[in-house]
mmCIF file of C-alpha atoms in Angstrom:
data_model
loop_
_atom_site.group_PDB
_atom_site.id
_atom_site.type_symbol
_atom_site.label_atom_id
_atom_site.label_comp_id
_atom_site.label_asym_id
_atom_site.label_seq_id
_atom_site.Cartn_x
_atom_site.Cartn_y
_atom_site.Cartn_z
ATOM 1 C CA UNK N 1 84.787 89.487 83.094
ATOM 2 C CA UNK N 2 86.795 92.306 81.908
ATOM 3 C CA UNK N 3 87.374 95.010 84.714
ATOM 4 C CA UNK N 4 85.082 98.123 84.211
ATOM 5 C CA UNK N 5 87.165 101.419 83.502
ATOM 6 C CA UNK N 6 86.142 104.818 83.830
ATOM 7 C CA UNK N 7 86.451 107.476 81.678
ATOM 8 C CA UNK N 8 86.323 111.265 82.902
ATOM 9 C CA UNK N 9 86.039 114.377 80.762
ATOM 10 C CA UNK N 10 86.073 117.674 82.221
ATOM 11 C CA UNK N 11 84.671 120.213 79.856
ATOM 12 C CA UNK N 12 84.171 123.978 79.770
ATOM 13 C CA UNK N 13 83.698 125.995 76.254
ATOM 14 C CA UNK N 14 85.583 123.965 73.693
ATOM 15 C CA UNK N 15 82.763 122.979 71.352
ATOM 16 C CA UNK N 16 84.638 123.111 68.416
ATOM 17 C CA UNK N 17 86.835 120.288 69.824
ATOM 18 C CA UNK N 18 83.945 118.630 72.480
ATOM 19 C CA UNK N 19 82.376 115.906 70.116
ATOM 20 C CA UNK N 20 85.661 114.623 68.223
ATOM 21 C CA UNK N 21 86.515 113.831 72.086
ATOM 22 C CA UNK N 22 83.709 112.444 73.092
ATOM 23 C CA UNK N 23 83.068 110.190 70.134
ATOM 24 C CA UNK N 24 87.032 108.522 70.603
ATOM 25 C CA UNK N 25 85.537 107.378 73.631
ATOM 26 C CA UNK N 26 82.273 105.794 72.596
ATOM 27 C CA UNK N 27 83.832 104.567 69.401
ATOM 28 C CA UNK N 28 86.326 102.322 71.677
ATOM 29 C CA UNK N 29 86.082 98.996 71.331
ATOM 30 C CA UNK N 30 86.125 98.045 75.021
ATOM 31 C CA UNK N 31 82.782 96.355 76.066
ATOM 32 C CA UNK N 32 83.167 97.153 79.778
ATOM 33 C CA UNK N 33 83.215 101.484 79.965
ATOM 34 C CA UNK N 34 81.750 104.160 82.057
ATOM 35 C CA UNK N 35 81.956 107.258 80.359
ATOM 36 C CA UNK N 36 81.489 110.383 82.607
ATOM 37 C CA UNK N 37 81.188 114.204 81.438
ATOM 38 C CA UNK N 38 81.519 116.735 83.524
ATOM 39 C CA UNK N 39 81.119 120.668 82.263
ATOM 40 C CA UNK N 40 81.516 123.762 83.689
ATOM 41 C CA UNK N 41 79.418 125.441 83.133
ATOM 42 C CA UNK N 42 79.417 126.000 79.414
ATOM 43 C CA UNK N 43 77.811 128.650 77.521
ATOM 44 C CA UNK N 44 79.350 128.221 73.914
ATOM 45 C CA UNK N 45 76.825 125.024 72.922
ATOM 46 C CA UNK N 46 78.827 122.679 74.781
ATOM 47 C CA UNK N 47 75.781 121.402 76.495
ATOM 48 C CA UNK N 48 74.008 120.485 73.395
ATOM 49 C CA UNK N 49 76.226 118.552 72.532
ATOM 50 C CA UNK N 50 76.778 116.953 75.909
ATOM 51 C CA UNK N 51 73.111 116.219 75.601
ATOM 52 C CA UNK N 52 73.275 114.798 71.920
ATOM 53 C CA UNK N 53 75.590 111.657 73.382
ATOM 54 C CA UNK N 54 73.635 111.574 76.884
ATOM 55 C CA UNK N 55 72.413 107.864 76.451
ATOM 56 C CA UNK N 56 76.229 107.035 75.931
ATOM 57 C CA UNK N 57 77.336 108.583 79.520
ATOM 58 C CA UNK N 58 77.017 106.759 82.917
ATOM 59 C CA UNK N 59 76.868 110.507 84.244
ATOM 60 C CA UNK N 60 77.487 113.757 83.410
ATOM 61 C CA UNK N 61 76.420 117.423 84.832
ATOM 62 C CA UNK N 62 76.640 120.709 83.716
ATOM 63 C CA UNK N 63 76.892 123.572 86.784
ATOM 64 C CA UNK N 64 79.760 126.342 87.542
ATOM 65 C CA UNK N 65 82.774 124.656 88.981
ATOM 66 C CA UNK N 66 86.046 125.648 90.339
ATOM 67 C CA UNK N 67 88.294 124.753 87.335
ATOM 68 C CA UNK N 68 89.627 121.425 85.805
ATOM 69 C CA UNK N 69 90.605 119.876 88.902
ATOM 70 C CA UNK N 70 87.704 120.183 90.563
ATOM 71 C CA UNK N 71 85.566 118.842 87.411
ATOM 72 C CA UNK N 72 87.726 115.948 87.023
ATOM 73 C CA UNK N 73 87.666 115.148 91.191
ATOM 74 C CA UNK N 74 83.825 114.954 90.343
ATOM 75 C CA UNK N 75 84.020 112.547 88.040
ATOM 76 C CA UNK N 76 86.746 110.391 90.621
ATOM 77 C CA UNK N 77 83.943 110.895 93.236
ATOM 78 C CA UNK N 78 81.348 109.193 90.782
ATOM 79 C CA UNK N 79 83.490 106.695 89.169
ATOM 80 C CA UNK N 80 83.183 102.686 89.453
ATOM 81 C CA UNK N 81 86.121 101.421 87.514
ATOM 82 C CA UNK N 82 88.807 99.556 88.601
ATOM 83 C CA UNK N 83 90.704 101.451 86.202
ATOM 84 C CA UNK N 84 90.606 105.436 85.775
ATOM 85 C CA UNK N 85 91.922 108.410 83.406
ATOM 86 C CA UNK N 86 90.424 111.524 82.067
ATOM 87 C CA UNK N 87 90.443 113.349 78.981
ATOM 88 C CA UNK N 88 89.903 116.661 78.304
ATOM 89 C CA UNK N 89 87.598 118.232 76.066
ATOM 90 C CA UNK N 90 90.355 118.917 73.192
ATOM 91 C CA UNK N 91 92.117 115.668 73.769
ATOM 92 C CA UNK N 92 91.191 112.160 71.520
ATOM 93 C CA UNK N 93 91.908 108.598 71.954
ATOM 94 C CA UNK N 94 93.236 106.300 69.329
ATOM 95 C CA UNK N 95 91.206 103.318 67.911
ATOM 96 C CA UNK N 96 91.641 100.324 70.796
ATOM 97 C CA UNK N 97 93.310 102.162 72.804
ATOM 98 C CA UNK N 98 91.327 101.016 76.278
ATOM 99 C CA UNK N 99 91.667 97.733 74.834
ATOM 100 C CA UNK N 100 95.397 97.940 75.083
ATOM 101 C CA UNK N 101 95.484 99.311 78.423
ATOM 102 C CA UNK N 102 93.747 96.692 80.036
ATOM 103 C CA UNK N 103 95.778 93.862 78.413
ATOM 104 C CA UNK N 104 98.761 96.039 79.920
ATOM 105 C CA UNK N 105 97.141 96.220 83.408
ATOM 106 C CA UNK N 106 97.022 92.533 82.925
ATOM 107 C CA UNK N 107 101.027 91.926 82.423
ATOM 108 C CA UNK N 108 101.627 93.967 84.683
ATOM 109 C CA UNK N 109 99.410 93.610 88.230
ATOM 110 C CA UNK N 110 101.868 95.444 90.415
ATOM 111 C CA UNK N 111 101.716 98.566 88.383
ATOM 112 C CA UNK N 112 99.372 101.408 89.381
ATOM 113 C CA UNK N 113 99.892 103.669 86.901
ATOM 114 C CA UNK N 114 100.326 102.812 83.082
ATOM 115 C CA UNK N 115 101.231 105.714 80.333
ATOM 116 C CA UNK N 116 101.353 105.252 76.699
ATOM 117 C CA UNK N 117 103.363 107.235 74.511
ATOM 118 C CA UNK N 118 101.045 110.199 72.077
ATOM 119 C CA UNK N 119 100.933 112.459 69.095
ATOM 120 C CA UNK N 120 100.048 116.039 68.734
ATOM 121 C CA UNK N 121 98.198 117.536 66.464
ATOM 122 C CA UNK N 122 97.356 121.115 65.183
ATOM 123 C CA UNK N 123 93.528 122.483 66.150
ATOM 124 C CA UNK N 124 92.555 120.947 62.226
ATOM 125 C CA UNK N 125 93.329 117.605 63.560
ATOM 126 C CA UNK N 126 96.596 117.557 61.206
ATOM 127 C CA UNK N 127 99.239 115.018 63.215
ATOM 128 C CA UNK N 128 102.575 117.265 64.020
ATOM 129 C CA UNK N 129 104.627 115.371 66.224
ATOM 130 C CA UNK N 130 105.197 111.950 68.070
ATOM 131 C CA UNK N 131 105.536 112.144 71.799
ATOM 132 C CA UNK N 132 108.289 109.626 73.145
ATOM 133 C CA UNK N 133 108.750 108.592 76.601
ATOM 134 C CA UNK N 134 110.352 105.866 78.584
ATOM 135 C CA UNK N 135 110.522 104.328 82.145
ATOM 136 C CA UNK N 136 109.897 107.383 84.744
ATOM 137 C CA UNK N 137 109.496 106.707 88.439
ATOM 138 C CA UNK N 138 109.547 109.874 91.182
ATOM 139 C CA UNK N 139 113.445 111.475 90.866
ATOM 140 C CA UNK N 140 112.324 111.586 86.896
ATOM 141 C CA UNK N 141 108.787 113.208 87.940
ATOM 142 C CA UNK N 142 111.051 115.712 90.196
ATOM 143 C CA UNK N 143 112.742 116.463 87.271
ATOM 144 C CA UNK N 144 109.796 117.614 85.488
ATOM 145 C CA UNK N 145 110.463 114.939 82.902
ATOM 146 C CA UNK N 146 106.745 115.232 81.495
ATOM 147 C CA UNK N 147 104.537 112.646 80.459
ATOM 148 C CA UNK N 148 101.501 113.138 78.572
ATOM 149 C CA UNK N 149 98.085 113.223 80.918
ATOM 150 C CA UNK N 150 95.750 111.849 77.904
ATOM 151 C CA UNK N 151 98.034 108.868 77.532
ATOM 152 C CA UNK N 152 97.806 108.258 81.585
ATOM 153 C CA UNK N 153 95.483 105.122 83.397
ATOM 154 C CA UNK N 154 95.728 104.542 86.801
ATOM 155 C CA UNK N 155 94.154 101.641 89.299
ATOM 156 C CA UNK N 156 91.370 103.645 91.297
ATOM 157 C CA UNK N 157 92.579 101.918 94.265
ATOM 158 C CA UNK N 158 95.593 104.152 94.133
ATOM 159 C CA UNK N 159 94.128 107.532 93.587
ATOM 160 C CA UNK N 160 92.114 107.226 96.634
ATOM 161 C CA UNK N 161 94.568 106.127 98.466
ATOM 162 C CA UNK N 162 96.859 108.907 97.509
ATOM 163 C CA UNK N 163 93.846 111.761 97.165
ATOM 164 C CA UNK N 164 92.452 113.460 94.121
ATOM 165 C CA UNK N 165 93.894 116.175 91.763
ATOM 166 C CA UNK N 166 95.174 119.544 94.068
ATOM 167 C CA UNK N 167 92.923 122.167 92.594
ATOM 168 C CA UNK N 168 94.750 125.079 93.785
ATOM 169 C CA UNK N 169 96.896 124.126 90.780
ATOM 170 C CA UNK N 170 95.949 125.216 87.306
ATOM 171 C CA UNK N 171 99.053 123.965 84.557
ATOM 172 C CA UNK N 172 100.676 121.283 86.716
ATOM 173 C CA UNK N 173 97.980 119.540 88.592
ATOM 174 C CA UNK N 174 98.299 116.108 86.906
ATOM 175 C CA UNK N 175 102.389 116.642 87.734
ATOM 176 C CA UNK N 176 101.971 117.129 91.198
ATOM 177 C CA UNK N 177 99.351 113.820 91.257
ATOM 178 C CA UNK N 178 102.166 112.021 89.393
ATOM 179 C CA UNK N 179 104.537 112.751 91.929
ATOM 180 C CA UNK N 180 102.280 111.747 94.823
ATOM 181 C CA UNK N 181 101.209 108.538 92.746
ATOM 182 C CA UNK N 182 104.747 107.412 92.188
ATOM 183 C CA UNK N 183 105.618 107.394 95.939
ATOM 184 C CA UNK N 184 103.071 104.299 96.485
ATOM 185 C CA UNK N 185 103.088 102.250 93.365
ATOM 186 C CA UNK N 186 104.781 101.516 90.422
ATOM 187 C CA UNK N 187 104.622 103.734 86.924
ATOM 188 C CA UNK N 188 105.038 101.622 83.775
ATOM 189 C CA UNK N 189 105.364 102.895 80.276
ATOM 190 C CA UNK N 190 103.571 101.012 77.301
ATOM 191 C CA UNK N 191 105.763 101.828 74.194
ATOM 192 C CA UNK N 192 102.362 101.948 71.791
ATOM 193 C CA UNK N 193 100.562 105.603 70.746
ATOM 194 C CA UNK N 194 97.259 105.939 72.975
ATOM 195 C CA UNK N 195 96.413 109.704 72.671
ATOM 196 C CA UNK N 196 96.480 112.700 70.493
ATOM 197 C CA UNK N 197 96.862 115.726 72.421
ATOM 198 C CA UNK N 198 96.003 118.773 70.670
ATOM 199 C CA UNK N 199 97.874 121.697 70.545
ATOM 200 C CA UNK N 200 95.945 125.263 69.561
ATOM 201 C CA UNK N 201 96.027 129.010 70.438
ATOM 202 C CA UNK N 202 93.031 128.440 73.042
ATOM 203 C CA UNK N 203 94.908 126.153 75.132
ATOM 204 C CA UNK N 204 95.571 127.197 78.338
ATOM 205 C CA UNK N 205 99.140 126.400 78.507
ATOM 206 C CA UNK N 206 99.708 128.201 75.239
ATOM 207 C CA UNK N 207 97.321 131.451 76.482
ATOM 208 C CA UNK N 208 98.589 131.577 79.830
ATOM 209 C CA UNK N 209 102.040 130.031 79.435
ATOM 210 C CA UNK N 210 104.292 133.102 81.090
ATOM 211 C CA UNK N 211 102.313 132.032 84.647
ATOM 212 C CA UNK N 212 103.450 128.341 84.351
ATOM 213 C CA UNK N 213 106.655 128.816 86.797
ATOM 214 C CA UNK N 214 105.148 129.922 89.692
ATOM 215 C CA UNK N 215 103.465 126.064 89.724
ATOM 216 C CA UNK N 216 106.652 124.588 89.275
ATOM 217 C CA UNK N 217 108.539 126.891 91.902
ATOM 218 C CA UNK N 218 105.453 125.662 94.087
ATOM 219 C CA UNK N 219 105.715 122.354 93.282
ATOM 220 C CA UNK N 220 109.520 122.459 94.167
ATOM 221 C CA UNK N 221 108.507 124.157 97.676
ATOM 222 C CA UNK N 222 106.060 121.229 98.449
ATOM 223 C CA UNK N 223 108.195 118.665 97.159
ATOM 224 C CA UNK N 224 111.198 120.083 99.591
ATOM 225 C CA UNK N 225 108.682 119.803 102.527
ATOM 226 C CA UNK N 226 107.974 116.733 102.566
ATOM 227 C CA UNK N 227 110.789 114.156 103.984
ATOM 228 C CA UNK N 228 110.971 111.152 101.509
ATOM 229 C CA UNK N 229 111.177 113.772 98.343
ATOM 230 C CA UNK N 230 113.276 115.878 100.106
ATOM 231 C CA UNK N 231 115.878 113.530 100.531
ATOM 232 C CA UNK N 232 116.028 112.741 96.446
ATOM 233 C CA UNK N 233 115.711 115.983 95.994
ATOM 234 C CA UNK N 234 118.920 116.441 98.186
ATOM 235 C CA UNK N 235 121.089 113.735 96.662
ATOM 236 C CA UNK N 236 119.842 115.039 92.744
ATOM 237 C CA UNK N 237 120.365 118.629 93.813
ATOM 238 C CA UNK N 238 121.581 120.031 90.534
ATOM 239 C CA UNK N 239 119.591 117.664 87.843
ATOM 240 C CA UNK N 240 116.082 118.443 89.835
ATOM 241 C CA UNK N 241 116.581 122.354 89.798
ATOM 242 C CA UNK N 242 118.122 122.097 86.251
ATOM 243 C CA UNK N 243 114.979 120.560 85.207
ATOM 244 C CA UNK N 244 112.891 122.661 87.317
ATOM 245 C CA UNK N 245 114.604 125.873 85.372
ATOM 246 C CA UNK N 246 114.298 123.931 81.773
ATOM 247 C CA UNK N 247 110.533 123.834 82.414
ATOM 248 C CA UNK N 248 110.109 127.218 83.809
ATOM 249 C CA UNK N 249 112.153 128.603 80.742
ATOM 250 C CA UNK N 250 110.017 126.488 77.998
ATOM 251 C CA UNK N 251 107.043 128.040 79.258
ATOM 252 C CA UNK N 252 108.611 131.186 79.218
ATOM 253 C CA UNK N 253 110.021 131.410 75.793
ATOM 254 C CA UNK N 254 106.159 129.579 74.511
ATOM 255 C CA UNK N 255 104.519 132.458 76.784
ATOM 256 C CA UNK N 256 106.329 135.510 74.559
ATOM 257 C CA UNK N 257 109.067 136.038 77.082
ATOM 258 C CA UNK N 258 112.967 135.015 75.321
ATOM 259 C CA UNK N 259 115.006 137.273 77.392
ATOM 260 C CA UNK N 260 113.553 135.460 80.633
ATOM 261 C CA UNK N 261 113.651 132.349 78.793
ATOM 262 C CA UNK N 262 117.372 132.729 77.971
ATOM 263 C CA UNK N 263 118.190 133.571 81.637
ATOM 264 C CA UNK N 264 116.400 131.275 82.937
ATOM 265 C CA UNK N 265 117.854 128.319 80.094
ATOM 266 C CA UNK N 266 121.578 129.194 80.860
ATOM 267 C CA UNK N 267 120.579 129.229 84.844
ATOM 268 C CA UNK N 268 119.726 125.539 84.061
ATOM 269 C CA UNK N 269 122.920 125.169 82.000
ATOM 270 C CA UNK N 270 124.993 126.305 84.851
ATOM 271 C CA UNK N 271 123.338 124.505 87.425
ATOM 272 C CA UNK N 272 123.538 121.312 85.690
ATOM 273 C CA UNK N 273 125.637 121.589 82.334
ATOM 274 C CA UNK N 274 124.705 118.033 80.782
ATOM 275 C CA UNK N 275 120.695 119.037 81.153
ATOM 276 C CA UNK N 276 121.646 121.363 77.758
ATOM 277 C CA UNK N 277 121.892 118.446 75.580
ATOM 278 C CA UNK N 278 117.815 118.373 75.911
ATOM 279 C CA UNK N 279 116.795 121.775 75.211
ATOM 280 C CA UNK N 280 120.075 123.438 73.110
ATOM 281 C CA UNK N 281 117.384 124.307 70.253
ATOM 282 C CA UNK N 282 115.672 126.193 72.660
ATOM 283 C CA UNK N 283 118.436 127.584 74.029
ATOM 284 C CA UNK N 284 119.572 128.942 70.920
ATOM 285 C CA UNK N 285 115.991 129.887 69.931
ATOM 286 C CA UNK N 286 115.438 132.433 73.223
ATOM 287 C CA UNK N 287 119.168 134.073 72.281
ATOM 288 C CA UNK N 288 118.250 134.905 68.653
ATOM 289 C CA UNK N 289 114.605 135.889 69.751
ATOM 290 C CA UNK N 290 115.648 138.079 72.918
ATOM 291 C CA UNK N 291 117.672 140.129 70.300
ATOM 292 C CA UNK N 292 115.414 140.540 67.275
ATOM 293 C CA UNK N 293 116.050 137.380 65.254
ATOM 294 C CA UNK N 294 113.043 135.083 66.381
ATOM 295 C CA UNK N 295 112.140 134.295 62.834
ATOM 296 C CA UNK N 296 115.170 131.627 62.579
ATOM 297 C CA UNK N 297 114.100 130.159 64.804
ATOM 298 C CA UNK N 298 110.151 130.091 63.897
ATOM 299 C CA UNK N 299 111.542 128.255 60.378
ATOM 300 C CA UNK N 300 113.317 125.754 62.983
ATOM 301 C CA UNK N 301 110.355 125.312 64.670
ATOM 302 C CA UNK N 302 107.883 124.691 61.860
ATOM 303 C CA UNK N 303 110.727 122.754 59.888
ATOM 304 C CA UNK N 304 111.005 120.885 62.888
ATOM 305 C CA UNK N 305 107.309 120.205 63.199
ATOM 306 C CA UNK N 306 106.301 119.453 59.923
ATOM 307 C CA UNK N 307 103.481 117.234 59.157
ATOM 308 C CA UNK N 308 105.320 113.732 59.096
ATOM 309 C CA UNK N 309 103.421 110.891 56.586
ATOM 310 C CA UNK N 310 105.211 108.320 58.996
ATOM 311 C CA UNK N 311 102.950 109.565 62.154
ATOM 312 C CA UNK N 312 100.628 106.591 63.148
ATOM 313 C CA UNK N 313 101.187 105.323 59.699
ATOM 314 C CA UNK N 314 100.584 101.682 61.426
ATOM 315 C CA UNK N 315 96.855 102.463 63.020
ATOM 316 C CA UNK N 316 94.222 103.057 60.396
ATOM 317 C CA UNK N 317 92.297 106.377 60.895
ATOM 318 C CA UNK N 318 89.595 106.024 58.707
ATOM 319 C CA UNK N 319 86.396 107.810 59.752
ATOM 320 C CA UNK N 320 88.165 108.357 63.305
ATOM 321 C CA UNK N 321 86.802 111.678 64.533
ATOM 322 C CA UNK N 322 88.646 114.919 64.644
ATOM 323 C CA UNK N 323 91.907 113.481 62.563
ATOM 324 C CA UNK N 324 92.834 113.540 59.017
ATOM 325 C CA UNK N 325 94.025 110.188 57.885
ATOM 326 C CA UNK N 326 96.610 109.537 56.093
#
């Protein structure tokens, strides 16, 4: 029998984004799934629709909670599966997706943790960019090289072994898990596009993206505490903080802030001069924003992001909710 896996969405006011989510789950063509919802809360009509796809959930709840961590350490609590992931409420699955990450669990029985690669895509559902990674164990995770959380399955096994999502974090709490994960089992990256992670104005890390460093500066602290990350954090001094400042600095410069970001991208540079080959468009961005000539960039950006008719032209997205096919 195929292994049951377990599906967690943590919702809380995204209606206009709730059912194309919830309907790339039920649409999957896995026969063994537990789907559960769990919702904040919601007072936008999120619970209506929660209730229109009921009969399709193993569980779900609607109450006040204490943000995403704590909705998604609910659904851990309740799930069954062998295998686990959640996906947020503005987040979407690709046609066979859980399909594919079972036959990858298969191959590979001493991984705990399996990420796919993703795609972005606009708040219309309009596909921007493809989201590449590769093979990223816990120095890379240190380095805030980011992978995306939609794209993310892990063995339950391992996330109880390890504990649930922090919820004193708000931006980095899958991070921080990844980091903890990666100390007791192996991460393995499945070159195939899994999830579509949407990018729009309401998104927390785009509404609230000048408060992102403090996580990382507290993920650092932690990290430095504890012995067995300390001591790769000590022989990778200059790449971890470089990384540490790249991320601060993106969030920075997305938050509204180029000055800081610009400080903050050359304190990278100097810490660790070959971390600029990443992130010299953004470098260059922050300067020519910080002194009044942010609209070169803005053409970079949106040349640079352009709808691409290449995107997923391989998976057929007929009648898929919340995209536009091709």
């Amino acid at each position: 029998m195929r292994p049951l896996v377990s599906i967690i969405t943590p919702s809380y006011n995204q209606v206009q984004y709730l059912e194309d989510t919830i309907r790339s789950v039920t649409q999957q063509d896995y026969p063994n799934l537990e789907y559960i919802v769990v919702d904040g809360g919601s007072t936008d009509g999120s619970r209506e629709v929660i209730k229109k796809y009921q009969d399709e959930f193993a569980w779900w709840i609607s109450e006040p909670d204490q943000g995403q961590a704590d909705a998604v350490n609910k659904g851990f609590r309740r799930a069954r599966g062998e295998i686990v992931a959640w996906l947020n409420s503005d987040d979407m699955y690709l046609p066979g997706v859980i399909s594919s990450v079972v036959d990858s669990f298969q191959k590979n029985p001493a991984a705990g943790v399996i990420y796919g690669d993703a795609v972005s895509a606009d708040a219309d559902g309009r596909l921007l960019n493809e989201l590449r990674f590769s093979n990223w164990g816990t120095r890379d995770f240190l380095q805030f090289n980011i992978i995306c959380q939609p794209a993310v399955f892990m063995k339950r096994a391992i996330v109880e072994k390890v504990g649930y999502l922090d919820p004193s974090y708000h931006f980095f709490l899958d991070h921080q898990l990844w980091i903890r994960l990666s100390r007791e089992t192996e991460f393995v990256h499945h070159p195939e596009t899994w999830a579509v992670s949407r990018y729009h104005p309401e998104a927390k890390n785009v509404t609230m993206a000048s408060e992102c460093g403090a996580e990382v500066i507290r993920i650092m602290d932690w990290a430095e505490k504890e012995p067995d990350l300390a001591a790769i954090i000590g022989n990778n001094y200059h790449q971890v903080w470089a990384g540490a400042y790249q991320m601060i600095a993106r969030y920075l410069l997305d938050g509204g802030k180029p000055g800081e970001a610009f400080r903050t991208y050359f304190k990278a540079a100097r810490t660790w001069p070959p971390s600029m080959r990443t992130y010299w468009h953004r470098f260059l961005f922050s300067a020519l924003a910080s002194i009044g000539f942010g609209f070169l960039g803005r053409w970079y950006y949106n040349f640079k992001n352009r709808r691409s008719p290449d995107i997923l032209s391989e998976v057929s997205l007929e009648n898929w909710p919340g995209l536009q096919s091709h």
